Amino acid sequence: STPEKVEADREYRISVCLIARNCATDLARCLDSVAAVADEIVVVDTGSEDDTVAVAERFGAVIGHFPWCDDFAAARNESLRLASVGDWILWLDADDFLLPEDLDKVKRARLLTPDQALQFILVNTEGADRTSFRQIKMFPRRDDIRFERPVHETVQPSLRCLGFPARLTDVRVMHTGYADPATVARKSDYYRRLMEGWVAEHPDDLDVCFRLGHTAYVDSDRTRAVEYFDRILESSQPVEPRSLERHAAVFRGRCRLEEGDSET
């Protein structure tokens, strides 16, 4: 399903934007899955040594080159800068892909007026992390909408400043990620270090605090996890989204119980 706000006599254009590195096989699957809805494909390469760039060229993509600087938002913003055709941005990871039935839903979304953002359902399909969650994947192509954060990057602050709503859809994005436990562990450690650096400079980013708490919880560091969850629960500022506070309370309770504190 898609939101009901439709411009009936017009079909808007979509720029599909990705960043990629050493992922030729995944990128080919991703671009093949969205080619039918893409009026423009932008791929920013961050230092590939395989055929990633050649694959992007095969799909007629606009190619950008961006030296990696431990900042996913910076690389993604370069892809937004290079986009010039779409009224909408659809951003993906190279290891994402759409199923045919969801592609049809994206085609219908082309009729929506680009004064809103669309949340898709990101479905993790491999390894132990077989989860799904909502994520903003489509938003208007505008110079004042940009990603923030070096990891778990988001355009939500830009959308909030503009007063653009984020509407729910049932479009799914399949995300393969990494099945190898050693690779997952390295990735998690890298993300944790990026998040810690961000929170040191942005202590009021409670969403990243929750992510750090959850990472510590998964790593069985209950004491550290509670510290981050308490930051959310004891915050003097409004917690957005409200579900963040609820999730923090649940995981804080789990930590206390698993530490043997039955009074919590």
PDB file of C-alpha atoms in Angstrom:
ATOM      1  CA  SER A   1       0.000   0.000   0.000  1.00  0.00           C
ATOM      2  CA  THR A   2       1.037   3.622  -0.416  1.00  0.00           C
ATOM      3  CA  PRO A   3      -0.205   6.877   1.107  1.00  0.00           C
ATOM      4  CA  GLU A   4      -3.330   8.289  -0.449  1.00  0.00           C
ATOM      5  CA  LYS A   5      -1.907  11.710  -1.323  1.00  0.00           C
ATOM      6  CA  VAL A   6      -1.588  11.405  -5.106  1.00  0.00           C
ATOM      7  CA  GLU A   7      -1.013  13.833  -7.960  1.00  0.00           C
ATOM      8  CA  ALA A   8      -3.314  12.003 -10.359  1.00  0.00           C
ATOM      9  CA  ASP A   9      -2.105  13.397 -13.705  1.00  0.00           C
ATOM     10  CA  ARG A  10       1.642  13.224 -13.170  1.00  0.00           C
ATOM     11  CA  GLU A  11       4.304  10.575 -12.712  1.00  0.00           C
ATOM     12  CA  TYR A  12       7.341  11.812 -10.810  1.00  0.00           C
ATOM     13  CA  ARG A  13      10.895  10.674 -11.484  1.00  0.00           C
ATOM     14  CA  ILE A  14      13.176   8.676  -9.195  1.00  0.00           C
ATOM     15  CA  SER A  15      16.929   8.914  -8.720  1.00  0.00           C
ATOM     16  CA  VAL A  16      18.281   5.726  -7.132  1.00  0.00           C
ATOM     17  CA  CYS A  17      21.358   6.590  -5.055  1.00  0.00           C
ATOM     18  CA  LEU A  18      23.935   4.167  -3.645  1.00  0.00           C
ATOM     19  CA  ILE A  19      27.415   4.085  -2.190  1.00  0.00           C
ATOM     20  CA  ALA A  20      29.500   1.003  -2.907  1.00  0.00           C
ATOM     21  CA  ARG A  21      32.872  -0.630  -2.393  1.00  0.00           C
ATOM     22  CA  ASN A  22      34.067  -4.050  -3.553  1.00  0.00           C
ATOM     23  CA  CYS A  23      30.548  -5.409  -4.008  1.00  0.00           C
ATOM     24  CA  ALA A  24      30.211  -6.103  -7.715  1.00  0.00           C
ATOM     25  CA  THR A  25      27.961  -9.167  -7.398  1.00  0.00           C
ATOM     26  CA  ASP A  26      25.610  -7.595  -4.843  1.00  0.00           C
ATOM     27  CA  LEU A  27      25.501  -4.337  -6.783  1.00  0.00           C
ATOM     28  CA  ALA A  28      24.474  -6.117  -9.987  1.00  0.00           C
ATOM     29  CA  ARG A  29      21.568  -7.791  -8.178  1.00  0.00           C
ATOM     30  CA  CYS A  30      20.532  -4.507  -6.550  1.00  0.00           C
ATOM     31  CA  LEU A  31      20.587  -2.436  -9.724  1.00  0.00           C
ATOM     32  CA  ASP A  32      18.844  -5.146 -11.729  1.00  0.00           C
ATOM     33  CA  SER A  33      16.036  -5.157  -9.147  1.00  0.00           C
ATOM     34  CA  VAL A  34      15.389  -1.383  -9.428  1.00  0.00           C
ATOM     35  CA  ALA A  35      16.255  -0.665 -13.063  1.00  0.00           C
ATOM     36  CA  ALA A  36      12.586  -0.610 -14.077  1.00  0.00           C
ATOM     37  CA  VAL A  37      11.755   2.286 -11.713  1.00  0.00           C
ATOM     38  CA  ALA A  38      14.997   4.265 -11.906  1.00  0.00           C
ATOM     39  CA  ASP A  39      15.009   7.379 -14.080  1.00  0.00           C
ATOM     40  CA  GLU A  40      18.596   7.850 -12.904  1.00  0.00           C
ATOM     41  CA  ILE A  41      21.077   5.679 -11.019  1.00  0.00           C
ATOM     42  CA  VAL A  42      23.896   7.253  -9.040  1.00  0.00           C
ATOM     43  CA  VAL A  43      26.677   5.081  -7.622  1.00  0.00           C
ATOM     44  CA  VAL A  44      29.423   6.632  -5.511  1.00  0.00           C
ATOM     45  CA  ASP A  45      32.410   4.321  -5.253  1.00  0.00           C
ATOM     46  CA  THR A  46      34.486   4.628  -2.093  1.00  0.00           C
ATOM     47  CA  GLY A  47      37.592   2.772  -3.233  1.00  0.00           C
ATOM     48  CA  SER A  48      36.717  -0.496  -4.972  1.00  0.00           C
ATOM     49  CA  GLU A  49      39.374  -2.881  -6.234  1.00  0.00           C
ATOM     50  CA  ASP A  50      36.935  -5.227  -7.999  1.00  0.00           C
ATOM     51  CA  ASP A  51      34.432  -4.712 -10.837  1.00  0.00           C
ATOM     52  CA  THR A  52      32.028  -2.536  -8.829  1.00  0.00           C
ATOM     53  CA  VAL A  53      32.500   0.511 -11.051  1.00  0.00           C
ATOM     54  CA  ALA A  54      32.211  -1.572 -14.233  1.00  0.00           C
ATOM     55  CA  VAL A  55      28.913  -3.008 -12.990  1.00  0.00           C
ATOM     56  CA  ALA A  56      27.580   0.481 -12.265  1.00  0.00           C
ATOM     57  CA  GLU A  57      28.639   1.627 -15.732  1.00  0.00           C
ATOM     58  CA  ARG A  58      26.841  -1.347 -17.288  1.00  0.00           C
ATOM     59  CA  PHE A  59      23.591  -0.066 -15.777  1.00  0.00           C
ATOM     60  CA  GLY A  60      24.226   3.430 -17.120  1.00  0.00           C
ATOM     61  CA  ALA A  61      24.852   4.907 -13.687  1.00  0.00           C
ATOM     62  CA  VAL A  62      26.290   8.310 -12.937  1.00  0.00           C
ATOM     63  CA  ILE A  63      29.593   7.399 -11.263  1.00  0.00           C
ATOM     64  CA  GLY A  64      31.134   9.311  -8.391  1.00  0.00           C
ATOM     65  CA  HIS A  65      34.371   8.657  -6.541  1.00  0.00           C
ATOM     66  CA  PHE A  66      34.631   9.544  -2.861  1.00  0.00           C
ATOM     67  CA  PRO A  67      37.660   8.750  -0.658  1.00  0.00           C
ATOM     68  CA  TRP A  68      36.418   6.877   2.401  1.00  0.00           C
ATOM     69  CA  CYS A  69      36.614   9.016   5.560  1.00  0.00           C
ATOM     70  CA  ASP A  70      34.769   6.906   8.169  1.00  0.00           C
ATOM     71  CA  ASP A  71      31.550   8.772   7.444  1.00  0.00           C
ATOM     72  CA  PHE A  72      28.629   7.082   5.702  1.00  0.00           C
ATOM     73  CA  ALA A  73      26.586  10.298   5.672  1.00  0.00           C
ATOM     74  CA  ALA A  74      29.338  12.195   3.844  1.00  0.00           C
ATOM     75  CA  ALA A  75      29.522   9.534   1.124  1.00  0.00           C
ATOM     76  CA  ARG A  76      25.744   9.359   0.773  1.00  0.00           C
ATOM     77  CA  ASN A  77      25.519  13.140   0.545  1.00  0.00           C
ATOM     78  CA  GLU A  78      27.942  13.002  -2.368  1.00  0.00           C
ATOM     79  CA  SER A  79      25.476  10.678  -4.121  1.00  0.00           C
ATOM     80  CA  LEU A  80      22.684  13.178  -3.444  1.00  0.00           C
ATOM     81  CA  ARG A  81      24.846  15.977  -4.831  1.00  0.00           C
ATOM     82  CA  LEU A  82      25.366  14.062  -8.079  1.00  0.00           C
ATOM     83  CA  ALA A  83      21.674  13.246  -8.539  1.00  0.00           C
ATOM     84  CA  SER A  84      20.063  15.617 -11.037  1.00  0.00           C
ATOM     85  CA  VAL A  85      17.036  13.894 -12.589  1.00  0.00           C
ATOM     86  CA  GLY A  86      14.698  12.589  -9.924  1.00  0.00           C
ATOM     87  CA  ASP A  87      11.948  14.379  -8.063  1.00  0.00           C
ATOM     88  CA  TRP A  88      12.369  11.566  -5.534  1.00  0.00           C
ATOM     89  CA  ILE A  89      15.504   9.996  -4.077  1.00  0.00           C
ATOM     90  CA  LEU A  90      15.404   6.247  -3.417  1.00  0.00           C
ATOM     91  CA  TRP A  91      18.519   5.331  -1.455  1.00  0.00           C
ATOM     92  CA  LEU A  92      19.768   1.801  -1.068  1.00  0.00           C
ATOM     93  CA  ASP A  93      22.760  -0.234   0.036  1.00  0.00           C
ATOM     94  CA  ALA A  94      24.541  -2.327  -2.567  1.00  0.00           C
ATOM     95  CA  ASP A  95      23.402  -5.487  -0.748  1.00  0.00           C
ATOM     96  CA  ASP A  96      19.742  -4.412  -0.855  1.00  0.00           C
ATOM     97  CA  PHE A  97      17.278  -5.517  -3.496  1.00  0.00           C
ATOM     98  CA  LEU A  98      13.565  -5.290  -4.237  1.00  0.00           C
ATOM     99  CA  LEU A  99      11.239  -8.169  -4.982  1.00  0.00           C
ATOM    100  CA  PRO A 100       9.025  -7.860  -8.105  1.00  0.00           C
ATOM    101  CA  GLU A 101       5.820  -7.366  -6.132  1.00  0.00           C
ATOM    102  CA  ASP A 102       7.420  -4.522  -4.154  1.00  0.00           C
ATOM    103  CA  LEU A 103       8.815  -2.991  -7.315  1.00  0.00           C
ATOM    104  CA  ASP A 104       5.235  -2.534  -8.501  1.00  0.00           C
ATOM    105  CA  LYS A 105       4.483  -0.626  -5.299  1.00  0.00           C
ATOM    106  CA  VAL A 106       7.440   1.690  -5.928  1.00  0.00           C
ATOM    107  CA  LYS A 107       6.088   2.292  -9.432  1.00  0.00           C
ATOM    108  CA  ARG A 108       2.807   3.425  -7.873  1.00  0.00           C
ATOM    109  CA  ALA A 109       4.721   5.633  -5.451  1.00  0.00           C
ATOM    110  CA  ARG A 110       5.932   7.635  -8.456  1.00  0.00           C
ATOM    111  CA  LEU A 111       2.471   9.237  -8.451  1.00  0.00           C
ATOM    112  CA  LEU A 112       2.928  10.641  -4.952  1.00  0.00           C
ATOM    113  CA  THR A 113       3.711  14.309  -4.566  1.00  0.00           C
ATOM    114  CA  PRO A 114       7.323  14.681  -3.312  1.00  0.00           C
ATOM    115  CA  ASP A 115       6.538  16.742  -0.231  1.00  0.00           C
ATOM    116  CA  GLN A 116       6.814  13.815   2.183  1.00  0.00           C
ATOM    117  CA  ALA A 117       9.097  10.884   2.972  1.00  0.00           C
ATOM    118  CA  LEU A 118       8.237   7.204   2.635  1.00  0.00           C
ATOM    119  CA  GLN A 119       9.176   4.505   5.111  1.00  0.00           C
ATOM    120  CA  PHE A 120       9.863   1.043   3.740  1.00  0.00           C
ATOM    121  CA  ILE A 121      10.341  -2.191   5.688  1.00  0.00           C
ATOM    122  CA  LEU A 122      13.993  -3.239   5.719  1.00  0.00           C
ATOM    123  CA  VAL A 123      14.164  -7.037   5.986  1.00  0.00           C
ATOM    124  CA  ASN A 124      17.453  -8.600   7.096  1.00  0.00           C
ATOM    125  CA  THR A 125      17.624 -11.980   5.385  1.00  0.00           C
ATOM    126  CA  GLU A 126      20.903 -13.599   6.468  1.00  0.00           C
ATOM    127  CA  GLY A 127      22.746 -14.762   9.552  1.00  0.00           C
ATOM    128  CA  ALA A 128      21.347 -14.514  13.055  1.00  0.00           C
ATOM    129  CA  ASP A 129      19.907 -11.048  12.467  1.00  0.00           C
ATOM    130  CA  ARG A 130      16.678 -12.092  10.722  1.00  0.00           C
ATOM    131  CA  THR A 131      14.830  -8.970  11.732  1.00  0.00           C
ATOM    132  CA  SER A 132      12.874  -6.203  10.052  1.00  0.00           C
ATOM    133  CA  PHE A 133      12.330  -2.560  10.858  1.00  0.00           C
ATOM    134  CA  ARG A 134      11.009   0.604   9.259  1.00  0.00           C
ATOM    135  CA  GLN A 135      13.411   2.965   7.552  1.00  0.00           C
ATOM    136  CA  ILE A 136      12.940   6.086   5.446  1.00  0.00           C
ATOM    137  CA  LYS A 137      14.048   5.043   1.948  1.00  0.00           C
ATOM    138  CA  MET A 138      12.385   7.639  -0.324  1.00  0.00           C
ATOM    139  CA  PHE A 139      12.395  11.395   0.108  1.00  0.00           C
ATOM    140  CA  PRO A 140      12.287  14.491  -2.125  1.00  0.00           C
ATOM    141  CA  ARG A 141      15.447  15.496  -3.995  1.00  0.00           C
ATOM    142  CA  ARG A 142      16.225  18.850  -2.407  1.00  0.00           C
ATOM    143  CA  ASP A 143      19.454  20.604  -1.465  1.00  0.00           C
ATOM    144  CA  ASP A 144      18.200  21.052   2.103  1.00  0.00           C
ATOM    145  CA  ILE A 145      17.684  17.333   2.709  1.00  0.00           C
ATOM    146  CA  ARG A 146      20.939  15.647   3.651  1.00  0.00           C
ATOM    147  CA  PHE A 147      22.134  12.704   5.712  1.00  0.00           C
ATOM    148  CA  GLU A 148      23.605  13.107   9.190  1.00  0.00           C
ATOM    149  CA  ARG A 149      25.753  10.789  11.386  1.00  0.00           C
ATOM    150  CA  PRO A 150      28.856   8.837  10.377  1.00  0.00           C
ATOM    151  CA  VAL A 151      26.941   5.549  10.764  1.00  0.00           C
ATOM    152  CA  HIS A 152      23.232   4.687  10.974  1.00  0.00           C
ATOM    153  CA  GLU A 153      22.914   7.769   8.824  1.00  0.00           C
ATOM    154  CA  THR A 154      19.528   9.459   8.562  1.00  0.00           C
ATOM    155  CA  VAL A 155      17.738  12.333   6.826  1.00  0.00           C
ATOM    156  CA  GLN A 156      15.183  12.596   9.625  1.00  0.00           C
ATOM    157  CA  PRO A 157      16.585  15.864  11.098  1.00  0.00           C
ATOM    158  CA  SER A 158      16.328  17.540   7.668  1.00  0.00           C
ATOM    159  CA  LEU A 159      12.776  16.308   7.213  1.00  0.00           C
ATOM    160  CA  ARG A 160      11.835  17.486  10.693  1.00  0.00           C
ATOM    161  CA  CYS A 161      13.167  20.983   9.977  1.00  0.00           C
ATOM    162  CA  LEU A 162      11.100  21.133   6.790  1.00  0.00           C
ATOM    163  CA  GLY A 163       7.988  19.765   8.460  1.00  0.00           C
ATOM    164  CA  PHE A 164       7.769  16.878   5.987  1.00  0.00           C
ATOM    165  CA  PRO A 165       5.864  13.848   7.282  1.00  0.00           C
ATOM    166  CA  ALA A 166       7.283  10.332   7.052  1.00  0.00           C
ATOM    167  CA  ARG A 167       4.478   8.102   5.822  1.00  0.00           C
ATOM    168  CA  LEU A 168       4.294   4.341   6.230  1.00  0.00           C
ATOM    169  CA  THR A 169       4.236   1.939   3.292  1.00  0.00           C
ATOM    170  CA  ASP A 170       4.457  -1.843   3.086  1.00  0.00           C
ATOM    171  CA  VAL A 171       7.237  -1.779   0.486  1.00  0.00           C
ATOM    172  CA  ARG A 172      10.001  -4.182   1.522  1.00  0.00           C
ATOM    173  CA  VAL A 173      13.714  -3.835   0.903  1.00  0.00           C
ATOM    174  CA  MET A 174      15.552  -7.134   1.233  1.00  0.00           C
ATOM    175  CA  HIS A 175      18.941  -6.677   2.910  1.00  0.00           C
ATOM    176  CA  THR A 176      21.431  -9.528   2.793  1.00  0.00           C
ATOM    177  CA  GLY A 177      24.160  -8.060   4.997  1.00  0.00           C
ATOM    178  CA  TYR A 178      26.843 -10.429   6.201  1.00  0.00           C
ATOM    179  CA  ALA A 179      26.334 -14.048   7.144  1.00  0.00           C
ATOM    180  CA  ASP A 180      29.914 -14.685   8.291  1.00  0.00           C
ATOM    181  CA  PRO A 181      30.119 -14.211  12.109  1.00  0.00           C
ATOM    182  CA  ALA A 182      33.683 -12.865  11.991  1.00  0.00           C
ATOM    183  CA  THR A 183      32.693 -10.237   9.422  1.00  0.00           C
ATOM    184  CA  VAL A 184      29.638  -9.302  11.471  1.00  0.00           C
ATOM    185  CA  ALA A 185      31.811  -8.900  14.581  1.00  0.00           C
ATOM    186  CA  ARG A 186      34.280  -6.635  12.765  1.00  0.00           C
ATOM    187  CA  LYS A 187      31.462  -4.571  11.324  1.00  0.00           C
ATOM    188  CA  SER A 188      29.801  -4.224  14.735  1.00  0.00           C
ATOM    189  CA  ASP A 189      33.043  -3.105  16.372  1.00  0.00           C
ATOM    190  CA  TYR A 190      33.675  -0.568  13.617  1.00  0.00           C
ATOM    191  CA  TYR A 191      30.146   0.827  13.881  1.00  0.00           C
ATOM    192  CA  ARG A 192      30.455   1.013  17.663  1.00  0.00           C
ATOM    193  CA  ARG A 193      33.610   3.121  17.442  1.00  0.00           C
ATOM    194  CA  LEU A 194      31.970   5.479  14.938  1.00  0.00           C
ATOM    195  CA  MET A 195      28.898   5.834  17.160  1.00  0.00           C
ATOM    196  CA  GLU A 196      30.991   6.490  20.273  1.00  0.00           C
ATOM    197  CA  GLY A 197      32.823   9.282  18.468  1.00  0.00           C
ATOM    198  CA  TRP A 198      29.521  10.796  17.348  1.00  0.00           C
ATOM    199  CA  VAL A 199      27.886  10.633  20.778  1.00  0.00           C
ATOM    200  CA  ALA A 200      30.949  12.225  22.378  1.00  0.00           C
ATOM    201  CA  GLU A 201      30.201  15.298  20.249  1.00  0.00           C
ATOM    202  CA  HIS A 202      26.401  14.917  20.148  1.00  0.00           C
ATOM    203  CA  PRO A 203      25.397  13.609  23.604  1.00  0.00           C
ATOM    204  CA  ASP A 204      21.732  14.475  22.984  1.00  0.00           C
ATOM    205  CA  ASP A 205      21.397  12.053  20.071  1.00  0.00           C
ATOM    206  CA  LEU A 206      19.349   9.555  22.019  1.00  0.00           C
ATOM    207  CA  ASP A 207      18.743   7.314  19.027  1.00  0.00           C
ATOM    208  CA  VAL A 208      22.487   6.616  18.769  1.00  0.00           C
ATOM    209  CA  CYS A 209      22.618   6.192  22.558  1.00  0.00           C
ATOM    210  CA  PHE A 210      20.036   3.427  22.194  1.00  0.00           C
ATOM    211  CA  ARG A 211      22.015   1.813  19.391  1.00  0.00           C
ATOM    212  CA  LEU A 212      25.132   1.859  21.561  1.00  0.00           C
ATOM    213  CA  GLY A 213      23.166   0.406  24.463  1.00  0.00           C
ATOM    214  CA  HIS A 214      21.795  -2.343  22.265  1.00  0.00           C
ATOM    215  CA  THR A 215      25.271  -3.101  20.909  1.00  0.00           C
ATOM    216  CA  ALA A 216      26.593  -3.389  24.467  1.00  0.00           C
ATOM    217  CA  TYR A 217      23.640  -5.615  25.382  1.00  0.00           C
ATOM    218  CA  VAL A 218      24.325  -7.955  22.459  1.00  0.00           C
ATOM    219  CA  ASP A 219      27.989  -8.026  23.508  1.00  0.00           C
ATOM    220  CA  SER A 220      26.871  -9.018  27.052  1.00  0.00           C
ATOM    221  CA  ASP A 221      28.265  -5.791  28.545  1.00  0.00           C
ATOM    222  CA  ARG A 222      25.198  -5.201  30.713  1.00  0.00           C
ATOM    223  CA  THR A 223      26.744  -2.421  32.812  1.00  0.00           C
ATOM    224  CA  ARG A 224      27.652  -0.372  29.761  1.00  0.00           C
ATOM    225  CA  ALA A 225      24.268  -1.051  28.190  1.00  0.00           C
ATOM    226  CA  VAL A 226      22.427   0.256  31.247  1.00  0.00           C
ATOM    227  CA  GLU A 227      24.462   3.461  31.159  1.00  0.00           C
ATOM    228  CA  TYR A 228      23.215   4.221  27.659  1.00  0.00           C
ATOM    229  CA  PHE A 229      19.622   3.189  28.347  1.00  0.00           C
ATOM    230  CA  ASP A 230      19.607   5.381  31.458  1.00  0.00           C
ATOM    231  CA  ARG A 231      20.698   8.365  29.377  1.00  0.00           C
ATOM    232  CA  ILE A 232      17.449   7.986  27.448  1.00  0.00           C
ATOM    233  CA  LEU A 233      15.215   7.309  30.444  1.00  0.00           C
ATOM    234  CA  GLU A 234      16.685  10.193  32.465  1.00  0.00           C
ATOM    235  CA  SER A 235      16.810  12.691  29.613  1.00  0.00           C
ATOM    236  CA  SER A 236      15.329  16.121  30.266  1.00  0.00           C
ATOM    237  CA  GLN A 237      14.530  16.566  26.563  1.00  0.00           C
ATOM    238  CA  PRO A 238      11.546  15.034  24.751  1.00  0.00           C
ATOM    239  CA  VAL A 239      12.379  11.569  23.456  1.00  0.00           C
ATOM    240  CA  GLU A 240      11.554  11.148  19.766  1.00  0.00           C
ATOM    241  CA  PRO A 241      10.242   8.796  18.643  1.00  0.00           C
ATOM    242  CA  ARG A 242       8.364   7.908  21.814  1.00  0.00           C
ATOM    243  CA  SER A 243       8.946   4.220  21.132  1.00  0.00           C
ATOM    244  CA  LEU A 244      12.642   4.814  21.850  1.00  0.00           C
ATOM    245  CA  GLU A 245      11.883   5.409  25.511  1.00  0.00           C
ATOM    246  CA  ARG A 246       9.787   2.244  25.675  1.00  0.00           C
ATOM    247  CA  HIS A 247      12.491   0.132  24.052  1.00  0.00           C
ATOM    248  CA  ALA A 248      15.129   1.591  26.370  1.00  0.00           C
ATOM    249  CA  ALA A 249      13.013   0.697  29.399  1.00  0.00           C
ATOM    250  CA  VAL A 250      12.514  -2.863  28.153  1.00  0.00           C
ATOM    251  CA  PHE A 251      16.202  -3.471  27.543  1.00  0.00           C
ATOM    252  CA  ARG A 252      17.213  -1.792  30.788  1.00  0.00           C
ATOM    253  CA  GLY A 253      14.846  -4.142  32.602  1.00  0.00           C
ATOM    254  CA  ARG A 254      16.352  -7.124  30.819  1.00  0.00           C
ATOM    255  CA  CYS A 255      19.835  -6.030  31.824  1.00  0.00           C
ATOM    256  CA  ARG A 256      18.849  -5.700  35.477  1.00  0.00           C
ATOM    257  CA  LEU A 257      17.096  -9.060  35.545  1.00  0.00           C
ATOM    258  CA  GLU A 258      20.009 -10.793  33.847  1.00  0.00           C
ATOM    259  CA  GLU A 259      22.319  -9.249  36.433  1.00  0.00           C
ATOM    260  CA  GLY A 260      20.136 -10.763  39.161  1.00  0.00           C
ATOM    261  CA  ASP A 261      18.352  -7.566  40.207  1.00  0.00           C
ATOM    262  CA  SER A 262      14.806  -8.877  40.594  1.00  0.00           C
ATOM    263  CA  GLU A 263      13.600  -5.589  42.093  1.00  0.00           C
ATOM    264  CA  THR A 264      13.863  -3.763  38.740  1.00  0.00           C
TER     265      THR A 264
END
